[in-house]
């Protein structure tokens, strides 16, 4: 989550319009990370 701090600051500077692109990118990245963790434990 710390790697997204810079993107979040840039999104805030665009008065929140950047979150339209940032949030789906964040959620997809986190879901791929979770899938990798599940695959390691299986």
Rosetta silent file (secondary structure, phi, psi, omega in degrees, C-alpha in Angstrom):
SEQUENCE: XXXXXXXXXXXXXXXXXXXXXXXXXXXXXXXXXXXXXXXXXX
SCORE:     score description
SCORE:     0.000 S_00000001
   1 L     0.000  -26.968 -179.080    0.000    0.000    0.000 S_00000001
   2 H   -66.411  -25.534 -178.897    2.908    2.362    0.567 S_00000001
   3 H   -71.463  -13.773 -179.098    3.771    2.302   -3.117 S_00000001
   4 H   -94.914    1.531 -177.284    0.465    4.009   -3.921 S_00000001
   5 H   -63.326  -43.946  179.531    1.055    7.076   -1.739 S_00000001
   6 H   -62.659  -40.838  177.994    2.567    9.099   -4.572 S_00000001
   7 H   -65.320  -37.861  179.684   -0.302    8.216   -6.881 S_00000001
   8 H   -66.185  -39.494  177.742   -2.808    9.186   -4.193 S_00000001
   9 H   -63.480  -42.933  177.122   -1.156   12.578   -3.728 S_00000001
  10 H   -63.826  -35.417  178.461   -1.297   13.185   -7.468 S_00000001
  11 H   -68.009  -36.651  177.298   -4.960   12.162   -7.461 S_00000001
  12 H   -66.564  -37.199  179.602   -5.709   14.622   -4.689 S_00000001
  13 H   -66.569  -22.187  177.041   -3.992   17.378   -6.662 S_00000001
  14 L   -93.676   22.567  178.354   -6.393   16.728   -9.536 S_00000001
  15 L    59.324   34.202  173.987   -9.296   17.367   -7.138 S_00000001
  16 L    90.724   -8.808 -179.043  -10.101   13.676   -6.886 S_00000001
  17 L   -69.348  -25.476  178.750  -10.475   12.927  -10.594 S_00000001
  18 L   -68.182  -22.429  179.354   -7.334   10.798  -10.543 S_00000001
  19 H   -67.743  -19.783  176.567   -9.005    8.343   -8.186 S_00000001
  20 H   -60.375  -34.886  179.415  -11.203    7.243  -11.104 S_00000001
  21 H   -96.062  -29.449 -175.190   -8.102    5.574  -12.518 S_00000001
  22 H   -73.339  -44.596 -174.515   -6.188    4.897   -9.320 S_00000001
  23 H   -63.313  -45.838  176.346   -8.727    2.852   -7.375 S_00000001
  24 H   -62.509  -35.775  178.263   -9.302    0.150  -10.018 S_00000001
  25 H   -65.384  -42.619  178.768   -5.529   -0.095  -10.491 S_00000001
  26 H   -63.270  -47.310 -177.470   -5.000   -0.446   -6.742 S_00000001
  27 H   -65.940  -38.345  178.879   -7.689   -3.095   -6.320 S_00000001
  28 H   -69.067  -37.701  177.755   -6.490   -5.149   -9.262 S_00000001
  29 H   -64.193  -43.931  179.749   -2.891   -5.003   -8.007 S_00000001
  30 H   -67.552  -34.973  179.207   -3.939   -6.095   -4.522 S_00000001
  31 H   -70.538  -36.681  176.156   -6.101   -8.905   -5.878 S_00000001
  32 H   -66.289  -37.696  176.868   -3.223  -10.247   -7.997 S_00000001
  33 H   -63.181  -43.294  178.973   -0.990  -10.111   -4.929 S_00000001
  34 H   -63.601  -41.547  178.592   -3.587  -12.061   -2.918 S_00000001
  35 H   -62.976  -38.151  176.663   -3.878  -14.667   -5.677 S_00000001
  36 H   -64.897  -39.560  178.088   -0.092  -15.122   -5.645 S_00000001
  37 H   -65.547  -40.093  177.935   -0.147  -15.616   -1.868 S_00000001
  38 H   -64.043  -38.796 -178.721   -2.906  -18.208   -2.193 S_00000001
  39 H   -67.884  -32.892  178.267   -0.945  -20.073   -4.862 S_00000001
  40 H   -68.518  -35.544 -176.914    2.143  -20.239   -2.642 S_00000001
  41 H   -82.961  -13.161 -177.329    0.187  -21.790    0.233 S_00000001
  42 L   -84.045    0.000    0.000   -1.581  -24.382   -1.902 S_00000001
